[in-house]
PDB file of C-alpha atoms in Angstrom:
ATOM      1  CA  MET A   1       0.027  -0.065   0.211  1.00  0.00           C
ATOM      2  CA  VAL A   2       1.102   2.902  -0.819  1.00  0.00           C
ATOM      3  CA  LEU A   3      -0.011   6.868   0.439  1.00  0.00           C
ATOM      4  CA  THR A   4       0.154  10.418  -1.048  1.00  0.00           C
ATOM      5  CA  ALA A   5      -0.518  13.357   1.748  1.00  0.00           C
ATOM      6  CA  GLU A   6      -0.831  16.770   0.115  1.00  0.00           C
ATOM      7  CA  ILE A   7       0.645  19.427   2.564  1.00  0.00           C
ATOM      8  CA  THR A   8       1.234  22.692   3.277  1.00  0.00           C
ATOM      9  CA  VAL A   9       4.511  24.230   5.170  1.00  0.00           C
ATOM     10  CA  SER A  10       5.746  27.533   5.348  1.00  0.00           C
ATOM     11  CA  THR A  11       8.107  29.036   2.571  1.00  0.00           C
ATOM     12  CA  ASP A  12      10.823  28.997   5.229  1.00  0.00           C
ATOM     13  CA  THR A  13      11.056  25.654   5.499  1.00  0.00           C
ATOM     14  CA  PHE A  14      12.441  24.361   2.073  1.00  0.00           C
ATOM     15  CA  ALA A  15      14.618  25.209   0.205  1.00  0.00           C
ATOM     16  CA  LEU A  16      14.428  28.395  -1.893  1.00  0.00           C
ATOM     17  CA  GLY A  17      12.796  29.991   0.640  1.00  0.00           C
ATOM     18  CA  SER A  18      14.859  32.958   0.864  1.00  0.00           C
ATOM     19  CA  LEU A  19      13.895  33.727  -2.699  1.00  0.00           C
ATOM     20  CA  PHE A  20      10.612  35.036  -2.033  1.00  0.00           C
ATOM     21  CA  GLU A  21      12.041  37.505   0.328  1.00  0.00           C
ATOM     22  CA  THR A  22      13.766  39.357  -2.361  1.00  0.00           C
ATOM     23  CA  PHE A  23      10.972  38.518  -4.808  1.00  0.00           C
ATOM     24  CA  PRO A  24       7.999  38.172  -3.182  1.00  0.00           C
ATOM     25  CA  SER A  25       5.754  37.217  -6.482  1.00  0.00           C
ATOM     26  CA  ALA A  26       7.712  34.827  -7.552  1.00  0.00           C
ATOM     27  CA  VAL A  27       6.365  31.276  -8.370  1.00  0.00           C
ATOM     28  CA  VAL A  28       8.638  28.462  -8.344  1.00  0.00           C
ATOM     29  CA  GLU A  29       7.227  24.570  -9.534  1.00  0.00           C
ATOM     30  CA  PHE A  30       9.617  21.346  -9.817  1.00  0.00           C
ATOM     31  CA  GLU A  31       9.507  19.495 -13.177  1.00  0.00           C
ATOM     32  CA  PRO A  32       9.423  15.892 -12.815  1.00  0.00           C
ATOM     33  CA  VAL A  33      12.637  14.150 -13.213  1.00  0.00           C
ATOM     34  CA  VAL A  34      13.250  10.318 -13.610  1.00  0.00           C
ATOM     35  CA  PRO A  35      16.148   9.707 -11.165  1.00  0.00           C
ATOM     36  CA  LEU A  36      19.321   7.630 -13.871  1.00  0.00           C
ATOM     37  CA  GLN A  37      21.439   6.567 -10.272  1.00  0.00           C
ATOM     38  CA  GLY A  38      19.718   3.097  -9.015  1.00  0.00           C
ATOM     39  CA  ASP A  39      17.485   4.135  -5.904  1.00  0.00           C
ATOM     40  CA  GLN A  40      19.757   7.835  -5.098  1.00  0.00           C
ATOM     41  CA  GLU A  41      17.649  10.824  -5.326  1.00  0.00           C
ATOM     42  CA  THR A  42      18.334  13.051  -8.218  1.00  0.00           C
ATOM     43  CA  ASN A  43      20.626  16.113  -6.726  1.00  0.00           C
ATOM     44  CA  THR A  44      20.201  18.515 -10.032  1.00  0.00           C
ATOM     45  CA  PRO A  45      16.432  19.139  -9.743  1.00  0.00           C
ATOM     46  CA  LEU A  46      14.494  21.079 -12.692  1.00  0.00           C
ATOM     47  CA  VAL A  47      12.656  23.858 -11.873  1.00  0.00           C
ATOM     48  CA  TRP A  48      10.439  26.341 -13.142  1.00  0.00           C
ATOM     49  CA  ILE A  49      10.451  30.329 -11.952  1.00  0.00           C
ATOM     50  CA  THR A  50       8.152  32.643 -13.060  1.00  0.00           C
ATOM     51  CA  GLY A  51       7.155  36.074 -12.396  1.00  0.00           C
ATOM     52  CA  VAL A  52      11.369  37.589 -12.084  1.00  0.00           C
ATOM     53  CA  GLU A  53      13.137  38.251 -14.470  1.00  0.00           C
ATOM     54  CA  PRO A  54      15.886  36.690 -15.730  1.00  0.00           C
ATOM     55  CA  GLU A  55      18.279  39.073 -15.253  1.00  0.00           C
ATOM     56  CA  ARG A  56      17.812  39.390 -11.744  1.00  0.00           C
ATOM     57  CA  LEU A  57      16.762  36.052 -10.835  1.00  0.00           C
ATOM     58  CA  LEU A  58      20.848  34.422 -11.225  1.00  0.00           C
ATOM     59  CA  PRO A  59      22.781  36.148  -9.628  1.00  0.00           C
ATOM     60  CA  ALA A  60      20.253  36.057  -6.738  1.00  0.00           C
ATOM     61  CA  LEU A  61      20.294  32.202  -6.888  1.00  0.00           C
ATOM     62  CA  ARG A  62      24.023  32.264  -7.192  1.00  0.00           C
ATOM     63  CA  LYS A  63      24.139  33.649  -3.432  1.00  0.00           C
ATOM     64  CA  THR A  64      21.374  31.334  -2.019  1.00  0.00           C
ATOM     65  CA  ASP A  65      22.826  28.852   0.918  1.00  0.00           C
ATOM     66  CA  ASP A  66      20.718  26.169  -0.514  1.00  0.00           C
ATOM     67  CA  ILE A  67      22.218  25.641  -3.995  1.00  0.00           C
ATOM     68  CA  GLU A  68      25.935  24.612  -5.498  1.00  0.00           C
ATOM     69  CA  THR A  69      25.197  25.619  -9.176  1.00  0.00           C
ATOM     70  CA  VAL A  70      22.410  26.822 -11.364  1.00  0.00           C
ATOM     71  CA  GLN A  71      22.232  26.487 -15.254  1.00  0.00           C
ATOM     72  CA  ARG A  72      19.732  28.651 -17.125  1.00  0.00           C
ATOM     73  CA  LEU A  73      17.934  25.774 -19.659  1.00  0.00           C
ATOM     74  CA  ALA A  74      15.549  27.726 -21.133  1.00  0.00           C
ATOM     75  CA  THR A  75      13.988  31.301 -21.164  1.00  0.00           C
ATOM     76  CA  VAL A  76      10.103  31.925 -22.242  1.00  0.00           C
ATOM     77  CA  ASP A  77       9.043  35.661 -21.686  1.00  0.00           C
ATOM     78  CA  GLU A  78       9.661  35.743 -17.593  1.00  0.00           C
ATOM     79  CA  ASN A  79       9.188  32.027 -17.260  1.00  0.00           C
ATOM     80  CA  VAL A  80      12.638  30.608 -16.656  1.00  0.00           C
ATOM     81  CA  LEU A  81      13.678  26.659 -16.584  1.00  0.00           C
ATOM     82  CA  LEU A  82      16.448  26.565 -14.298  1.00  0.00           C
ATOM     83  CA  GLU A  83      18.624  22.970 -13.430  1.00  0.00           C
ATOM     84  CA  LEU A  84      19.826  23.426  -9.918  1.00  0.00           C
ATOM     85  CA  GLU A  85      22.778  21.428  -7.762  1.00  0.00           C
ATOM     86  CA  TRP A  86      21.752  21.554  -4.217  1.00  0.00           C
ATOM     87  CA  GLY A  87      24.119  22.435  -1.363  1.00  0.00           C
ATOM     88  CA  ASP A  88      25.154  20.057   1.081  1.00  0.00           C
ATOM     89  CA  ASP A  89      23.174  21.457   4.120  1.00  0.00           C
ATOM     90  CA  LEU A  90      19.743  21.412   3.572  1.00  0.00           C
ATOM     91  CA  ASP A  91      17.145  21.110   6.095  1.00  0.00           C
ATOM     92  CA  GLY A  92      13.724  22.239   6.987  1.00  0.00           C
ATOM     93  CA  ILE A  93      11.714  19.019   5.646  1.00  0.00           C
ATOM     94  CA  VAL A  94      14.006  17.349   3.203  1.00  0.00           C
ATOM     95  CA  GLN A  95      15.813  15.224   6.287  1.00  0.00           C
ATOM     96  CA  PRO A  96      12.949  13.744   7.522  1.00  0.00           C
ATOM     97  CA  LEU A  97      12.004  13.138   3.728  1.00  0.00           C
ATOM     98  CA  LEU A  98      15.046  11.156   3.094  1.00  0.00           C
ATOM     99  CA  ASP A  99      15.148   9.469   6.762  1.00  0.00           C
ATOM    100  CA  THR A 100      11.365   8.488   5.996  1.00  0.00           C
ATOM    101  CA  GLY A 101      11.964   7.115   2.407  1.00  0.00           C
ATOM    102  CA  GLY A 102       9.417   9.733   1.283  1.00  0.00           C
ATOM    103  CA  ARG A 103       9.308  11.320  -2.483  1.00  0.00           C
ATOM    104  CA  ILE A 104       8.318  14.682  -3.854  1.00  0.00           C
ATOM    105  CA  LEU A 105       5.960  13.729  -6.288  1.00  0.00           C
ATOM    106  CA  THR A 106       4.853  17.781  -6.734  1.00  0.00           C
ATOM    107  CA  ALA A 107       5.988  21.029  -5.706  1.00  0.00           C
ATOM    108  CA  ARG A 108       5.039  24.369  -6.093  1.00  0.00           C
ATOM    109  CA  GLY A 109       6.385  27.414  -3.881  1.00  0.00           C
ATOM    110  CA  THR A 110       5.132  30.994  -3.235  1.00  0.00           C
ATOM    111  CA  ALA A 111       5.995  33.801  -0.997  1.00  0.00           C
ATOM    112  CA  THR A 112       2.808  32.352   1.009  1.00  0.00           C
ATOM    113  CA  ASN A 113       3.776  29.194   1.060  1.00  0.00           C
ATOM    114  CA  TRP A 114       5.166  25.521  -0.482  1.00  0.00           C
ATOM    115  CA  LYS A 115       2.635  23.211  -1.868  1.00  0.00           C
ATOM    116  CA  PHE A 116       3.488  19.452  -1.850  1.00  0.00           C
ATOM    117  CA  ASP A 117       1.882  16.129  -3.090  1.00  0.00           C
ATOM    118  CA  LEU A 118       4.380  13.463  -0.823  1.00  0.00           C
ATOM    119  CA  LEU A 119       4.647   9.615  -1.621  1.00  0.00           C
ATOM    120  CA  PHE A 120       5.006   7.638   1.110  1.00  0.00           C
ATOM    121  CA  ASP A 121       5.042   3.399   1.142  1.00  0.00           C
ATOM    122  CA  SER A 122       3.454   3.081   4.179  1.00  0.00           C
ATOM    123  CA  HIS A 123       1.268   4.173   7.366  1.00  0.00           C
ATOM    124  CA  VAL A 124       4.522   3.836   9.391  1.00  0.00           C
ATOM    125  CA  SER A 125       7.223   6.270   7.252  1.00  0.00           C
ATOM    126  CA  LEU A 126       3.947   8.950   7.204  1.00  0.00           C
ATOM    127  CA  SER A 127       3.845   8.991  10.587  1.00  0.00           C
ATOM    128  CA  GLU A 128       7.750   9.068  11.661  1.00  0.00           C
ATOM    129  CA  PHE A 129       7.669  11.855   9.158  1.00  0.00           C
ATOM    130  CA  ASN A 130       5.165  13.898  10.619  1.00  0.00           C
ATOM    131  CA  MET A 131       6.706  13.245  14.319  1.00  0.00           C
ATOM    132  CA  THR A 132      10.009  14.497  13.174  1.00  0.00           C
ATOM    133  CA  VAL A 133       9.024  17.428  11.575  1.00  0.00           C
ATOM    134  CA  THR A 134       7.165  18.003  14.642  1.00  0.00           C
ATOM    135  CA  ASN A 135       9.915  17.132  16.921  1.00  0.00           C
ATOM    136  CA  ASN A 136      11.485  19.858  14.357  1.00  0.00           C
ATOM    137  CA  GLY A 137       9.478  22.302  14.994  1.00  0.00           C
ATOM    138  CA  ILE A 138       7.924  22.659  11.993  1.00  0.00           C
ATOM    139  CA  PRO A 139       4.055  23.413  11.610  1.00  0.00           C
ATOM    140  CA  VAL A 140       2.673  21.423   8.684  1.00  0.00           C
ATOM    141  CA  THR A 141      -1.063  21.257   7.530  1.00  0.00           C
ATOM    142  CA  LEU A 142      -2.299  18.405   5.787  1.00  0.00           C
ATOM    143  CA  ARG A 143      -4.629  19.109   3.110  1.00  0.00           C
ATOM    144  CA  LYS A 144      -5.408  15.362   1.899  1.00  0.00           C
ATOM    145  CA  LEU A 145      -4.815  12.252   2.461  1.00  0.00           C
ATOM    146  CA  SER A 146      -5.390   8.848   0.382  1.00  0.00           C
ATOM    147  CA  SER A 147      -4.439   5.277   0.313  1.00  0.00           C
ATOM    148  CA  SER A 148      -3.959   3.103  -2.724  1.00  0.00           C
ATOM    149  CA  THR A 149      -3.581  -0.886  -2.823  1.00  0.00           C
ATOM    150  CA  VAL A 150      -3.915  -0.895  -6.594  1.00  0.00           C
ATOM    151  CA  GLN A 151      -1.452  -4.080  -7.555  1.00  0.00           C
ATOM    152  CA  ARG A 152       1.494  -3.554 -10.640  1.00  0.00           C
ATOM    153  CA  GLU A 153       0.872  -6.375 -13.151  1.00  0.00           C
ATOM    154  CA  SER A 154       4.324  -7.640 -13.644  1.00  0.00           C
ATOM    155  CA  SER A 155       5.053  -9.280 -16.928  1.00  0.00           C
ATOM    156  CA  ASP A 156       4.270 -12.662 -16.775  1.00  0.00           C
ATOM    157  CA  GLY A 157       0.708 -11.121 -15.538  1.00  0.00           C
ATOM    158  CA  ASP A 158       0.938 -11.623 -12.113  1.00  0.00           C
ATOM    159  CA  SER A 159       0.641  -8.672  -9.353  1.00  0.00           C
ATOM    160  CA  ASP A 160       3.064  -7.664  -8.107  1.00  0.00           C
ATOM    161  CA  ARG A 161       2.881  -7.283  -4.589  1.00  0.00           C
ATOM    162  CA  SER A 162       6.638  -6.580  -3.823  1.00  0.00           C
ATOM    163  CA  ILE A 163       7.714  -4.077  -1.033  1.00  0.00           C
ATOM    164  CA  LEU A 164      10.640  -1.730  -2.242  1.00  0.00           C
ATOM    165  CA  PRO A 165      14.410  -2.997  -3.084  1.00  0.00           C
ATOM    166  CA  ASN A 166      15.898  -1.643  -0.240  1.00  0.00           C
ATOM    167  CA  HIS A 167      13.709  -2.670   2.326  1.00  0.00           C
ATOM    168  CA  ARG A 168      13.916  -6.319   0.690  1.00  0.00           C
ATOM    169  CA  GLU A 169      17.788  -6.318   0.748  1.00  0.00           C
ATOM    170  CA  THR A 170      17.485  -5.230   4.854  1.00  0.00           C
ATOM    171  CA  LEU A 171      14.697  -7.769   5.858  1.00  0.00           C
ATOM    172  CA  LEU A 172      16.947 -10.762   3.635  1.00  0.00           C
ATOM    173  CA  LEU A 173      19.956  -9.281   5.195  1.00  0.00           C
ATOM    174  CA  ALA A 174      18.504  -9.162   8.873  1.00  0.00           C
ATOM    175  CA  TYR A 175      16.925 -12.648   8.018  1.00  0.00           C
ATOM    176  CA  HIS A 176      20.018 -14.456   6.817  1.00  0.00           C
ATOM    177  CA  SER A 177      22.562 -12.854   9.530  1.00  0.00           C
ATOM    178  CA  GLY A 178      20.265 -14.654  12.211  1.00  0.00           C
ATOM    179  CA  TYR A 179      18.415 -11.372  13.632  1.00  0.00           C
ATOM    180  CA  TYR A 180      14.933 -13.213  13.799  1.00  0.00           C
ATOM    181  CA  ASP A 181      16.762 -16.309  15.406  1.00  0.00           C
ATOM    182  CA  THR A 182      15.691 -17.720  18.891  1.00  0.00           C
ATOM    183  CA  PRO A 183      18.670 -16.684  20.240  1.00  0.00           C
ATOM    184  CA  ARG A 184      19.712 -13.665  18.057  1.00  0.00           C
ATOM    185  CA  GLU A 185      22.748 -14.637  15.905  1.00  0.00           C
ATOM    186  CA  CYS A 186      23.105 -11.106  14.995  1.00  0.00           C
ATOM    187  CA  GLN A 187      22.726  -8.021  16.867  1.00  0.00           C
ATOM    188  CA  LEU A 188      21.091  -4.510  15.711  1.00  0.00           C
ATOM    189  CA  ALA A 189      24.709  -2.747  15.693  1.00  0.00           C
ATOM    190  CA  GLU A 190      25.967  -5.135  13.267  1.00  0.00           C
ATOM    191  CA  LEU A 191      23.438  -5.320  11.122  1.00  0.00           C
ATOM    192  CA  ALA A 192      23.765  -1.344  10.969  1.00  0.00           C
ATOM    193  CA  SER A 193      27.438  -1.802  10.455  1.00  0.00           C
ATOM    194  CA  LYS A 194      26.638  -4.154   7.327  1.00  0.00           C
ATOM    195  CA  GLU A 195      24.461  -1.614   6.067  1.00  0.00           C
ATOM    196  CA  ASP A 196      26.840   1.339   6.852  1.00  0.00           C
ATOM    197  CA  VAL A 197      24.031   3.365   8.269  1.00  0.00           C
ATOM    198  CA  SER A 198      23.469   4.169  12.537  1.00  0.00           C
ATOM    199  CA  ASP A 199      21.232   1.847  14.832  1.00  0.00           C
ATOM    200  CA  SER A 200      18.702   4.142  14.685  1.00  0.00           C
ATOM    201  CA  ALA A 201      18.728   4.613  11.054  1.00  0.00           C
ATOM    202  CA  LEU A 202      18.585   0.779  10.633  1.00  0.00           C
ATOM    203  CA  SER A 203      16.026   0.026  13.564  1.00  0.00           C
ATOM    204  CA  LYS A 204      13.629   2.434  11.477  1.00  0.00           C
ATOM    205  CA  ARG A 205      14.337   1.281   8.327  1.00  0.00           C
ATOM    206  CA  LEU A 206      13.571  -2.565   9.615  1.00  0.00           C
ATOM    207  CA  ARG A 207      10.377  -0.976  11.134  1.00  0.00           C
ATOM    208  CA  ARG A 208       8.962   0.459   7.989  1.00  0.00           C
ATOM    209  CA  ALA A 209      10.343  -2.262   6.011  1.00  0.00           C
ATOM    210  CA  THR A 210       8.126  -4.956   7.930  1.00  0.00           C
ATOM    211  CA  ALA A 211       5.088  -2.572   7.948  1.00  0.00           C
ATOM    212  CA  SER A 212       5.348  -2.386   4.895  1.00  0.00           C
ATOM    213  CA  LEU A 213       5.467  -6.144   4.054  1.00  0.00           C
ATOM    214  CA  ILE A 214       2.406  -6.854   6.063  1.00  0.00           C
ATOM    215  CA  GLU A 215       0.337  -3.943   4.532  1.00  0.00           C
ATOM    216  CA  ARG A 216       1.094  -5.419   1.113  1.00  0.00           C
ATOM    217  CA  THR A 217       0.844  -9.496   1.748  1.00  0.00           C
ATOM    218  CA  LEU A 218      -1.652  -9.787   4.863  1.00  0.00           C
ATOM    219  CA  LEU A 219      -3.895  -6.451   4.793  1.00  0.00           C
ATOM    220  CA  ASP A 220      -5.937  -5.533   2.106  1.00  0.00           C
ATOM    221  CA  GLU A 221      -8.129  -1.993   1.800  1.00  0.00           C
ATOM    222  CA  GLU A 222     -10.806  -2.862   4.329  1.00  0.00           C
ATOM    223  CA  SER A 223      -8.975  -3.736   6.777  1.00  0.00           C
ATOM    224  CA  VAL A 224      -6.452  -0.688   6.903  1.00  0.00           C
ATOM    225  CA  GLY A 225      -7.759   2.275   8.440  1.00  0.00           C
ATOM    226  CA  ASP A 226      -5.898   6.134   7.908  1.00  0.00           C
ATOM    227  CA  PRO A 227      -3.056   6.396   9.727  1.00  0.00           C
ATOM    228  CA  SER A 228      -3.523   9.385  12.648  1.00  0.00           C
ATOM    229  CA  TYR A 229      -1.501  12.571  11.480  1.00  0.00           C
ATOM    230  CA  GLU A 230      -1.861  14.021  14.770  1.00  0.00           C
TER     231      GLU A 230
END
């Protein structure tokens, strides 16, 4: 089961927020990009920015801490298509999304707020994202939440109920390492070392993977209620 959440956050809780201080009439919309680096997120998003003269926009963006490099790809009137490379110190909702495996489907920013359509692979991932941003003092407004159990057809005509590749790999590693044996043959710290992540990060990944596996194999749409988003 996957969940899509439509949320809004204040302008300063996402990259490019400082742009609206200089150009309050600007509108920023992200262009969908298919990453070509396995399961890694692309670090060079494409964005359309409107309502700003290109000659003033580019110098301002190059001074923004969020951006490492910026390249103009096209200009149509005052609509500018840019390729950005993020800096290393993104904060706000970005790190919580990375930690919980959330995906940005659409993003639109104005001087008023940022509006996102986010994708999560389980209720656990969504709840952890909400908990993290709340603990970080970031106010999030949930506009819409929907779930889907629509299954993808595999090449042989069977329904594909598989979980995400990284979740599958983590569960299999834990199983083959004896993490689920009684008594345990492998401790959490050993697994985390093999995955080159912290104990806390691996623990969260295992919980998300287990929840996703249960939702996709044991539960149907009628038996899964909406997650708490409080």
